[in-house]
Coordinates of C-alpha atoms and ligand atoms in Angstrom, one line a residue:
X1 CA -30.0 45.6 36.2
X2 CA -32.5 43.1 34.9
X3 CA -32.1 41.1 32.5
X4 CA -35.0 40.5 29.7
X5 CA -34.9 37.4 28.2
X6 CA -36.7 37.1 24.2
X7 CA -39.6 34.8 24.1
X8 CA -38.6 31.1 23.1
X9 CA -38.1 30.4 19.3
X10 CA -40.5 28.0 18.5
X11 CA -38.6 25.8 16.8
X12 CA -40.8 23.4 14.8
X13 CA -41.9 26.1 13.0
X14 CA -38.0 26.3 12.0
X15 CA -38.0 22.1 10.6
X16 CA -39.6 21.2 7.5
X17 CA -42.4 19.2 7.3
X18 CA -40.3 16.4 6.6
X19 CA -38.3 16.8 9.4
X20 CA -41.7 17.7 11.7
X21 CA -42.9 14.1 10.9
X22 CA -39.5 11.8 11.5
X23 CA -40.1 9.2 14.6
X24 CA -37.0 8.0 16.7
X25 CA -36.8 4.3 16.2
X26 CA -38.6 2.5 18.6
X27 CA -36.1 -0.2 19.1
X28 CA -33.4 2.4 19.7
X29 CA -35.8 3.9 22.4
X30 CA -36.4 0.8 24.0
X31 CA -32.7 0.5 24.5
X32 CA -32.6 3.2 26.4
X33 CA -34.0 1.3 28.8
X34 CA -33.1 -2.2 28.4
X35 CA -29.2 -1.1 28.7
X36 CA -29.6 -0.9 32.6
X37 CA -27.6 -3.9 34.2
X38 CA -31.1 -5.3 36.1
X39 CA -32.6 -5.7 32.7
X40 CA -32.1 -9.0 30.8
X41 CA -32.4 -7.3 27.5
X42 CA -33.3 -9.2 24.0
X43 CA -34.1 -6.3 22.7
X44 CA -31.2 -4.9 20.4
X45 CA -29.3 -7.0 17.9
X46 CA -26.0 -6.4 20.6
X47 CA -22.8 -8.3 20.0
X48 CA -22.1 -9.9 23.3
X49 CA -19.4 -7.3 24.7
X50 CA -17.0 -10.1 26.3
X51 CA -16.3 -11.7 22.7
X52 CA -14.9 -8.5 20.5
X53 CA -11.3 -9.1 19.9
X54 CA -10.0 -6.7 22.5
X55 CA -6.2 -7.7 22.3
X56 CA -5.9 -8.0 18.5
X57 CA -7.6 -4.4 18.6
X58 CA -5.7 -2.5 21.5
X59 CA -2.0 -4.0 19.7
X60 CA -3.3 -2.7 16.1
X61 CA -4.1 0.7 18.4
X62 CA -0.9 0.6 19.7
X63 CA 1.0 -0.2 16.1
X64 CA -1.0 2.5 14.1
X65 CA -1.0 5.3 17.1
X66 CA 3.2 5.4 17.1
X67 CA 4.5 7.9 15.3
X68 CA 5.7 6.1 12.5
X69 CA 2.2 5.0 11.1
X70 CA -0.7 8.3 13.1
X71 CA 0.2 10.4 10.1
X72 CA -2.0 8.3 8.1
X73 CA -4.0 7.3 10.6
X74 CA -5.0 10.4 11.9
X75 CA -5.0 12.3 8.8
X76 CA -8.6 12.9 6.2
X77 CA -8.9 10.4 3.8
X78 CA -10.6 9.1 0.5
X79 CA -14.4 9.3 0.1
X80 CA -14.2 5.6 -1.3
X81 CA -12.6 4.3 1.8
X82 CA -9.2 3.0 2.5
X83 CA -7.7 1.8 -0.6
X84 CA -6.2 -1.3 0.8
X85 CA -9.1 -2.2 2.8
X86 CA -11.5 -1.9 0.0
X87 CA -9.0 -3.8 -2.5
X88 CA -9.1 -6.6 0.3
X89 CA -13.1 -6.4 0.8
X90 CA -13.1 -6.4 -3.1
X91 CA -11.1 -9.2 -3.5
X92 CA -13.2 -11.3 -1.4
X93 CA -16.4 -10.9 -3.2
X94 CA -14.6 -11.2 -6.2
X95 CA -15.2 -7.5 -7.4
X96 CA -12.7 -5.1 -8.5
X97 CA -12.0 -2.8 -5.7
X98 CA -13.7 0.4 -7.8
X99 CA -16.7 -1.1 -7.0
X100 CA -16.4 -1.2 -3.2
X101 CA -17.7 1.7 -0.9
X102 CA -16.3 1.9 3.0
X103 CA -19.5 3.6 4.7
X104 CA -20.0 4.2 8.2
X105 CA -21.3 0.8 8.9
X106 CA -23.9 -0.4 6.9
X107 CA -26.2 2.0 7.9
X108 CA -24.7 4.9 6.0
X109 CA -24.7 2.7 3.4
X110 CA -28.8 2.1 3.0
X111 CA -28.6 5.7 3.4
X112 CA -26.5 7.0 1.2
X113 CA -28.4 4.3 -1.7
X114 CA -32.0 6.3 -0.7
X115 CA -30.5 9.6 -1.5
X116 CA -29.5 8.4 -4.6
X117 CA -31.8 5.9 -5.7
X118 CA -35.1 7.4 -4.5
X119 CA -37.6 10.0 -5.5
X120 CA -41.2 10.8 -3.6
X121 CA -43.5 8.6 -4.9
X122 CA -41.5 5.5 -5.4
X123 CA -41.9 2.2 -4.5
X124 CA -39.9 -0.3 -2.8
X125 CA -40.3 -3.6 -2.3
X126 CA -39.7 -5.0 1.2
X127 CA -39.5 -8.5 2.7
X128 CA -42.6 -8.0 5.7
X129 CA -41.1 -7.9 8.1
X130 CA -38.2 -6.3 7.0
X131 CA -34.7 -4.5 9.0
X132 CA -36.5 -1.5 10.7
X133 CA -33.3 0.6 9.7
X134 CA -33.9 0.4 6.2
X135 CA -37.4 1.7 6.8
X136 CA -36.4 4.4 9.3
X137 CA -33.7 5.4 6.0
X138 CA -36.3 5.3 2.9
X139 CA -39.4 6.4 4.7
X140 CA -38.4 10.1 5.0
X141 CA -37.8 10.2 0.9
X142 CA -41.7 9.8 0.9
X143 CA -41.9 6.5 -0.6
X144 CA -44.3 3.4 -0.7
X145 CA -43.0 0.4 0.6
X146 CA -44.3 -2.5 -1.4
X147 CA -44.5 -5.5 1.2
X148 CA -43.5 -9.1 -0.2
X149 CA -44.0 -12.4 2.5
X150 CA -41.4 -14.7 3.9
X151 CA -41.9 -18.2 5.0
X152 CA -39.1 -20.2 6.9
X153 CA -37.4 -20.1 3.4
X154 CA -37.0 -16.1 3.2
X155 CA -38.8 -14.7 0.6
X156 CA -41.8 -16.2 -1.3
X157 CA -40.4 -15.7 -4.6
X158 CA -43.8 -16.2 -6.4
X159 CA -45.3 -13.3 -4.2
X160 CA -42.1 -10.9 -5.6
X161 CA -43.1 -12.5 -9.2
X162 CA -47.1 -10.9 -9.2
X163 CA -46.1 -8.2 -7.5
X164 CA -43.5 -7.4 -10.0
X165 CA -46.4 -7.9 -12.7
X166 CA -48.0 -4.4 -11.5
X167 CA -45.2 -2.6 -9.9
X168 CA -42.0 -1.6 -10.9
X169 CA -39.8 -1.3 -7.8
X170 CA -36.6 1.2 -7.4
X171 CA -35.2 -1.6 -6.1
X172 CA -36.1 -4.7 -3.5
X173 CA -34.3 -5.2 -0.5
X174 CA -33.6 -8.7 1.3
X175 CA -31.6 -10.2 3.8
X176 CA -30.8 -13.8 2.7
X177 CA -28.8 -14.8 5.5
X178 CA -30.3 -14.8 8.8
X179 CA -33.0 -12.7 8.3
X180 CA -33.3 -9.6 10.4
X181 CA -36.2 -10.0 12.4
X182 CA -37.0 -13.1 11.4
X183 CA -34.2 -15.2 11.3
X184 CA -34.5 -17.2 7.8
X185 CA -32.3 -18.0 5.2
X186 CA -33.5 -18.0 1.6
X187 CA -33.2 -21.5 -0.3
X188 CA -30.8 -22.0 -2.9
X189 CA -33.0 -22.6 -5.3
X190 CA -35.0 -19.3 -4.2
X191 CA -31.5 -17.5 -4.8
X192 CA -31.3 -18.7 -8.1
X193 CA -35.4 -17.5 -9.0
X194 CA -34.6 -14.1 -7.6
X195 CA -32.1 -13.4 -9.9
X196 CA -33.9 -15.1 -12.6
X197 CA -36.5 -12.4 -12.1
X198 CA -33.6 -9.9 -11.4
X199 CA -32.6 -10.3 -14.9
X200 CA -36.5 -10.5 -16.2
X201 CA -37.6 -7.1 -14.7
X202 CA -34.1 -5.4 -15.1
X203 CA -34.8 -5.4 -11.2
X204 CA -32.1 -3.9 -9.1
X205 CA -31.8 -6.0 -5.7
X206 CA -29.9 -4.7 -2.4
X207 CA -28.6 -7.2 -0.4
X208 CA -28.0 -6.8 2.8
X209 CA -25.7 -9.5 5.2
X210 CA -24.2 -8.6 8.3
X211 CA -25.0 -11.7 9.5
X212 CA -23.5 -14.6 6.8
X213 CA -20.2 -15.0 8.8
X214 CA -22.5 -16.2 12.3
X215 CA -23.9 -19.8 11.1
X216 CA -24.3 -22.0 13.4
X217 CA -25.2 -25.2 11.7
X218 CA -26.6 -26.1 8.1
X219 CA -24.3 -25.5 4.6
X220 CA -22.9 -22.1 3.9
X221 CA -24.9 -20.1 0.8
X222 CA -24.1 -18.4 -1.9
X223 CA -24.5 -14.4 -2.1
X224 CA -26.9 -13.2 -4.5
X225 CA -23.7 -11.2 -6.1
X226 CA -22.0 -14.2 -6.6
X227 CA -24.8 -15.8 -8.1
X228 CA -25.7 -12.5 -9.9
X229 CA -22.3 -12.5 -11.4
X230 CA -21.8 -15.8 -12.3
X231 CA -24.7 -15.0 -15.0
X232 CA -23.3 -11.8 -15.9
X233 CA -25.5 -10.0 -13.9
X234 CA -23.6 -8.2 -11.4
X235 CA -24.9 -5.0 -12.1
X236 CA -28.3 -5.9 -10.6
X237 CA -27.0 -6.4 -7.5
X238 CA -25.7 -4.3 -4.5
X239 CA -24.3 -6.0 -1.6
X240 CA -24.0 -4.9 1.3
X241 CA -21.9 -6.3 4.8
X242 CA -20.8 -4.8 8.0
X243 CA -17.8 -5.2 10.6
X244 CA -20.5 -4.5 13.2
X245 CA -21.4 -7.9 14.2
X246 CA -17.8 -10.0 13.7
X247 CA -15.6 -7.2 15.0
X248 CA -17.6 -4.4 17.0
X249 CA -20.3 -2.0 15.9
X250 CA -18.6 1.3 17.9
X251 CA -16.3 1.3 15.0
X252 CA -19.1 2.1 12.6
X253 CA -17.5 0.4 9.5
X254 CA -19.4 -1.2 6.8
X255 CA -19.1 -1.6 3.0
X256 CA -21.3 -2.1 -0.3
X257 CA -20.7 -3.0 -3.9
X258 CA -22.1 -1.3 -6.3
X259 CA -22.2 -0.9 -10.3
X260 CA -19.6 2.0 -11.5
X261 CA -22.4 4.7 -12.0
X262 CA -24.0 3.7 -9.1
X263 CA -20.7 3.6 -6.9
X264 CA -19.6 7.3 -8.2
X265 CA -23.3 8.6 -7.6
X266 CA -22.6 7.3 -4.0
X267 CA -18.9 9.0 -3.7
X268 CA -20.9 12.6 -4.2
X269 CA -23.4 12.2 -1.4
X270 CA -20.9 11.2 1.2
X271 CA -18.2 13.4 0.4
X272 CA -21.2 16.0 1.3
X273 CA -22.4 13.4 4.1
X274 CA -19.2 12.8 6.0
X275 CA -16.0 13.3 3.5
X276 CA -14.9 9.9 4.2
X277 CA -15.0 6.9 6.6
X278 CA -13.1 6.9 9.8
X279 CA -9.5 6.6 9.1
X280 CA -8.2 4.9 12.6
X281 CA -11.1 2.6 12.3
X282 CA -11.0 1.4 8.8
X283 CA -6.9 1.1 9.7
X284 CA -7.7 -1.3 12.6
X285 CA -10.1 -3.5 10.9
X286 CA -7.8 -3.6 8.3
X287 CA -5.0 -5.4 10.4
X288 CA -7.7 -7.3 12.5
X289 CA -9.1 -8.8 9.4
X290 CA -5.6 -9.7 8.0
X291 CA -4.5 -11.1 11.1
X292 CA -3.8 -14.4 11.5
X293 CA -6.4 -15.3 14.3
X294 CA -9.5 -13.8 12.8
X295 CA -10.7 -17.0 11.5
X296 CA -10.2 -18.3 14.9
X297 CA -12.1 -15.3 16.4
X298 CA -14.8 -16.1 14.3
X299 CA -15.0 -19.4 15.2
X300 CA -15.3 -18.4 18.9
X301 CA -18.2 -15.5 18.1
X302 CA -20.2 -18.9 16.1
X303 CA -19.2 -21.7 18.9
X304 CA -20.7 -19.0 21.7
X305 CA -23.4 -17.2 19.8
X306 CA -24.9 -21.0 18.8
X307 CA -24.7 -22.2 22.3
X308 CA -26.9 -18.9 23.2
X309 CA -28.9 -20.1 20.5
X310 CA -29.6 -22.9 21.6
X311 CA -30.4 -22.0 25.1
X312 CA -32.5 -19.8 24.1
X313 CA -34.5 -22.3 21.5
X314 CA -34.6 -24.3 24.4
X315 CA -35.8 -22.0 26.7
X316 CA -38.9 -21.0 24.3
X317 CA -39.8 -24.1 23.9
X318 CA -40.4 -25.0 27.7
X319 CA -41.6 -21.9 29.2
X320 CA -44.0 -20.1 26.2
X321 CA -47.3 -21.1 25.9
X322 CA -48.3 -23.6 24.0
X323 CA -49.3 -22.8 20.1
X324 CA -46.2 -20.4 20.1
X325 CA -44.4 -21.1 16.9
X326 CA -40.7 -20.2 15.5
X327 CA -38.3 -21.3 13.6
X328 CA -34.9 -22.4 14.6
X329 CA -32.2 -20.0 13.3
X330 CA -29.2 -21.9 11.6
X331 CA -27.1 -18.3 12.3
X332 CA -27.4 -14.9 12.9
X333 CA -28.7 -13.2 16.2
X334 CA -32.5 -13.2 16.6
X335 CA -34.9 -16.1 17.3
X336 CA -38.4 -14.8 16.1
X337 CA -41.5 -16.2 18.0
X338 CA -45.4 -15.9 17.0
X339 CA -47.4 -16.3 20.2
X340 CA -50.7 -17.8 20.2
X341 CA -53.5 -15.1 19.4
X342 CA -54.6 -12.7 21.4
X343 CA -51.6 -12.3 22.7
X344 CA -50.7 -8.7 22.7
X345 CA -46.8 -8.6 23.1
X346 CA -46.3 -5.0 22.1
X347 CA -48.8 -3.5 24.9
X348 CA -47.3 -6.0 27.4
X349 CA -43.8 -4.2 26.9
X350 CA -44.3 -1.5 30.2
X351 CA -45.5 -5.2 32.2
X352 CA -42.5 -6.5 31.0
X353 CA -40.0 -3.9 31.4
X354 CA -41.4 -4.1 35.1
X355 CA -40.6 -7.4 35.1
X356 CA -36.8 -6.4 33.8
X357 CA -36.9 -8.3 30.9
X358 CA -37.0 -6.4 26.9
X359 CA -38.1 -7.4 23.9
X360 CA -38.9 -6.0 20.5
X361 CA -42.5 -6.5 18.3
X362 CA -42.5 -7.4 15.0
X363 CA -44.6 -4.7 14.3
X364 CA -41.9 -2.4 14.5
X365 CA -40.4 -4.6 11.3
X366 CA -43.6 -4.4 9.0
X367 CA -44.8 -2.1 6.6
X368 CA -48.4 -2.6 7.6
X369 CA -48.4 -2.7 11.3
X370 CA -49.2 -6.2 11.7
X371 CA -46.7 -8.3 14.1
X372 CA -47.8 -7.1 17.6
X373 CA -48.5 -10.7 18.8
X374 CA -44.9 -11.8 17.4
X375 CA -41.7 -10.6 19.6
X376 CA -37.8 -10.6 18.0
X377 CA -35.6 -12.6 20.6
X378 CA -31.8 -11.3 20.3
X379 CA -29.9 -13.9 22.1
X380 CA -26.3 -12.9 21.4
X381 CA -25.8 -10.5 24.1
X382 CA -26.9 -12.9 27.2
X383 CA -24.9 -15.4 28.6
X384 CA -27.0 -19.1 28.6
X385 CA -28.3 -18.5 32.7
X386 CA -29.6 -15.1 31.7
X387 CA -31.5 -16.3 28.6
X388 CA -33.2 -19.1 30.5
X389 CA -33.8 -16.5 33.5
X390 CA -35.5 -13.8 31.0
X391 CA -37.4 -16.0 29.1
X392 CA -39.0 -17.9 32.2
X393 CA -39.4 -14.5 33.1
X394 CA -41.6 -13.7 30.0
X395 CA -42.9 -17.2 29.7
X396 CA -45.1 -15.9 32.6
X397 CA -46.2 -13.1 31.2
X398 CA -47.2 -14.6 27.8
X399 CA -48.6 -17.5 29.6
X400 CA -50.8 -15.2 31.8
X401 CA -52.3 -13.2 28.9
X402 CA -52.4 -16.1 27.3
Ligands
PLP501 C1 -30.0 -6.2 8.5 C2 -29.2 -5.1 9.0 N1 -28.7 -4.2 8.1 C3 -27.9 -3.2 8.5 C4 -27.6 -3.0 9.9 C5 -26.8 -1.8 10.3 O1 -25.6 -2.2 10.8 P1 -24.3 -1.3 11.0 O2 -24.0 -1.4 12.5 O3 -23.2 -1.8 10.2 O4 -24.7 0.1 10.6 C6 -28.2 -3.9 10.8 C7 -27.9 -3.7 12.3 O5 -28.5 -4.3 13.1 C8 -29.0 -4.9 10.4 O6 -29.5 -5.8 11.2

């Protein structure tokens, strides 16, 4: 007997319009690619694999896995998050614990504020360049991103000011610690401005730091919440931080802060979004946090991270050509670098991929497509020989197109 088999559904027709219009992240593609062992990748912001605290994590497995303690750990939990990890997360941003949101690494989190914060139509203002994640979240809402420049001290506070003189953001999003793609830190006395301007617009500011415990050299900063809160001002402020880059991003674990409305209005979507954070995960980072050897763990992520750094500053500065300019990180994972003009990084990518060596464009970053002669360097995920091999390696290929 034969069998007939029904045309095809045509599927799009099935998505919305929305959905018909998403793009998969460009970086995320190119990973795809520059995972492959011959590749010297910079492309992702990758922890280096070697340095996640393996042993403190397989005996907090073991502990939490016996069959005194997998009831709980095993079992559904609270939409908020574990209640002693978030007291603990709370109590270290000096926030009561009600305020604290474990999300499924910070991700979920930038999420999970678009849903609630955002409407089509509205406008947020964005650092350019700004984290391409927080685009890829907000830009299916069918808002206008309002961009705002940096400058080797994070955000031009001024620009923010006359923006803020025509538009009234949802909210504006920053990265004041080792600014994702660009690697800045914003001033102190650029801190203290934004949330003078915070508390002039009844502005609502997200900050966003899964990078603050990696510096490298220079003085520590204060948050933006501690700052906001020292004023009285903590409402204006959501903060956001991730276990991704000090412990290891597989276990998807992140947090925020928010203001009591806020916070509840975030409990709603993800109970609908996931019912609650991952139980065994939020349990592990729980013990490796509390351990006694974390500090020293993050004392080995900074001593090797800023060695990579500074192989890889090195490297730039001997093998691109000349008129390239950057700025030296002080922590973080990415080394940003503008290459003379004319230089088109982003169509050089298939040359270069040939060449085993992946990068990302800043264009990817900006909300105006600018940035395809600047290139985001990740240099914690390559040991000090492979930086100086893969950026020899595209030192000829700038220099030739140069
Ligand atoms: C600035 C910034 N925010 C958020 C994230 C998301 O991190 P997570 O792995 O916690 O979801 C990243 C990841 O690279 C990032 O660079």
């Amino acid at each position: 007997m034969q069998i007939m088999s029904a045309p095809a559904l045509d599927w799009t027709q099935h998505l919305t319009k929305n959905s018909q219009g998403l793009k998969r992240s460009a970086v995320r593609e190119i990973l795809k690619v520059a995972v492959r062992p011959e590749v010297i990748s910079f492309a992702g912001g990758l922890p280096a694999p070697e340095c996640f605290p393996s042993e403190l994590i397989a005996s907090a497995s073991a502990r939490l896995l016996d069959k005194d303690h997998c009831r709980s750990s095993l079992q559904y939990g609270e939409s908020e998050g574990l209640a002693e990890l978030r007291e603990h997360l709370g109590t270290s941003v000096s926030r009561p614990m009600e305020e604290v949101l474990i999300t499924s690494g910070a991700q979920q989190g930038l999420d999970l504020l678009g849903r609630v914060l955002l409407a089509p139509g509205d406008v947020i203002a964005v650092e350019n360049p700004t984290y391409l994640g927080a685009l890829g979240a907000w830009r299916p809402q069918g808002v206008r991103f309002a961009p705002v420049p940096i400058d080797g001290d994070g955000l031009v506070v001024e620009a923010l000011e006359k923006l803020l003189e025509t538009e009234r953001p949802k909210f504006f999003y920053t990265m004041p610690n080792f600014h994702n793609p660009a690697g800045a830190v914003l001033s102190l006395e650029r801190r203290e401005q934004l949330i003078s301007l915070a508390e002039k617009h009844a502005l609502l500011i997200l900050e966003d730091d899964p990078y603050g415990d990696l510096r490298y050299d220079g003085e520590a900063m204060p948050s933006l919440l501690s700052l906001a809160t020292a004023r009285g001002l903590a409402d204006r402020v959501v903060h956001l931080r991730s276990f991704s880059k000090v412990v290891a991003p597989g276990f998807r674990v992140g947090w925020l802060t928010a203001p009591p409305v806020l916070h509840d209005a975030l409990v709603k979507v993800k109970q609908s979004a996931d019912f609650h954070p991952n139980m065994l995960g939020q349990r592990i980072m729980l013990e490796v946090i509390r351990d006694d050897s974390f500090p020293a763990h993050l004392d080995h992520l900074r001593e090797v991270y800023g060695a990579r750094r500074d192989a890889m500053d090195d490297a730039v500065s001997r093998h691109f050509p000349g008129g390239t300019t950057w700025t030296t990180p002080q922590g973080g994972m990415f080394l940003m670098a503008q290459l003379p003009a004319g230089i088109d990084a982003a169509s050089s990518l298939p040359t270069a991929l040939e060449a085993k060596v992946a990068y990302v464009t800043i264009d990817n970053f900006t909300v105006d497509g600018s940035g395809q002669d600047a290139v985001r360097l990740n240099f914690s995920n390559a040991s000090p020989e492979r930086i100086e091999e893969g950026i020899a390696r595209l030192g000829d290929l700038f220099r030739s197109l140069a």
